[in-house]
Phi, psi and omega in degrees: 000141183269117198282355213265312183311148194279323200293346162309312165305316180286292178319313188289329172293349168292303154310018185227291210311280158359287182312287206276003180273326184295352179284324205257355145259348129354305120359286157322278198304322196281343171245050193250354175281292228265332170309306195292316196284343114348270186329308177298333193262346171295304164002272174325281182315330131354279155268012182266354197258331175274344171257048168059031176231133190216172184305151194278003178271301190204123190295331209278014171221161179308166120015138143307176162299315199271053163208025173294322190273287172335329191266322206301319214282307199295293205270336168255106176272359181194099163281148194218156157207135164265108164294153199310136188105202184222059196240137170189152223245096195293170179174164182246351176269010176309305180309346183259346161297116182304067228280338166294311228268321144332300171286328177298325170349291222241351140313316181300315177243124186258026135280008202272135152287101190287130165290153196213110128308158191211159163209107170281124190234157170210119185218102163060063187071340173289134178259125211242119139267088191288101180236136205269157183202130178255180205188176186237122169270219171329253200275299203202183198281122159255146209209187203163157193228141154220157208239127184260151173282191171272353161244064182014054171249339166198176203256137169317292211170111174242163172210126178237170200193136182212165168296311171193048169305173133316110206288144196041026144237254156339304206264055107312007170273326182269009167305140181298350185270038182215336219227339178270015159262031189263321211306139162067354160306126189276159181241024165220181164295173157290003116331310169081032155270098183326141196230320198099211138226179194250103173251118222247091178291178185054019180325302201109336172251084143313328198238028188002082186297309197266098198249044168205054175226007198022069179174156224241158152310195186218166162288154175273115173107356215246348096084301173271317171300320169264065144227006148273340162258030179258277188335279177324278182310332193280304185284346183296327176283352223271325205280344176280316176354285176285029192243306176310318168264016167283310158278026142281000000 
């Protein structure tokens, strides 16, 4: 065969595309059970990581893997998902609800009724309302859970995660020194208007003391990225609100 002619370059490049797409997807279908079950147990450790239950070693990291489903069984008792509004469904399928595909949802249609997972904890007697939430940063999408008390007035316990911040800027959002400073932030004023929090420069609390000010230092350099997650958190609680004040 003449190595030299371009339909050879063409053949071989057809047969190599043919070649490595069928490996990979084969590759794909074949691991694709262990990818969800993957998927699923970061899922748990998330959120069992925004209401404080975290490895028995070191708080600042998750559950192990293999004791994720056992501990979620122990400690989230319950799921729930609220259609838009404050109508809401005990169901055991809350976890399988997407909050993007959810948001596509309801861009496609502005009449679709968003399904809202909730996931309800109890950890040493205290009761965690766990609400999941996504956002836009920097670069590409960012999401995250925070956990409310019982009488939904401040946060728990947050955990955030993004796609493609910036490394030691923006994706400094999901490191504990951001992120445990949401823990005891209240989420309305003095006033009893709902506010959110805020991630705030020039705040003025470095050691964020003042947890009725409804706002975090902000990262250095990350200017957009926490303000998307001043965005994400404010409206992920904001769409629970009337569901919440049905159970006071």
């Amino acid at each position: 065969m003449n190595t030299e002619k371009n339909s050879y370059t063409i053949i071989f490049a057809i047969a190599m595309v043919v070649v490595v797409g069928s490996l990979l997807a084969f590759t794909a279908s074949s691991l694709k059970d262990r990818i969800s079950a993957n998927k699923r147990t970061e899922k748990q450790q998330n959120i069992l990581f925004a209401m404080g239950v975290t490895d028995s070693n070191d708080p600042n990291e998750f559950v192990p893997a293999e004791q994720a489903q056992e501990l979620f069984d122990k400690y989230v008792g319950e799921e729930q998902y609220i259609v838009t509004g404050s109508t809401a469904e005990k169901t055991n399928s809350a976890f399988d609800i997407e909050v993007k595909k959810e948001n596509d949802k309801v861009k496609q249609d502005a009449d679709y009724q968003r399904k809202m997972p909730l996931f309800i904890g109890e950890k040493d007697g205290k009761k965690y309302y766990i609400v999941p939430m996504r956002g836009n940063g920097l670069w590409d999408a960012i999401w995250g859970y925070v956990s409310l008390d019982n009488d939904f007035k401040s946060i728990q316990g947050a955990f955030f995660d993004h796609k493609g911040e910036t490394p030691g800027l923006g994706a400094n959002i999901k490191e504990s020194f951001f992120r445990d400073d949401f823990i005891g932030e209240n989420i309305y004023d003095g006033s009893g208007s709902y506010q959110g929090v805020t991630v705030k420069k020039g705040n003025g609390d470095p050691k964020n003391e003042r947890k009725d000010d409804n706002a975090v230092d902000a990262l250095a350099g990350a200017t957009i990225t926490g303000d998307g997650v001043t965005a994400m958190v404010k409206k992920g609680i904001k769409m629970y609100l009337p569901y919440f004040e049905t159970l006071k």
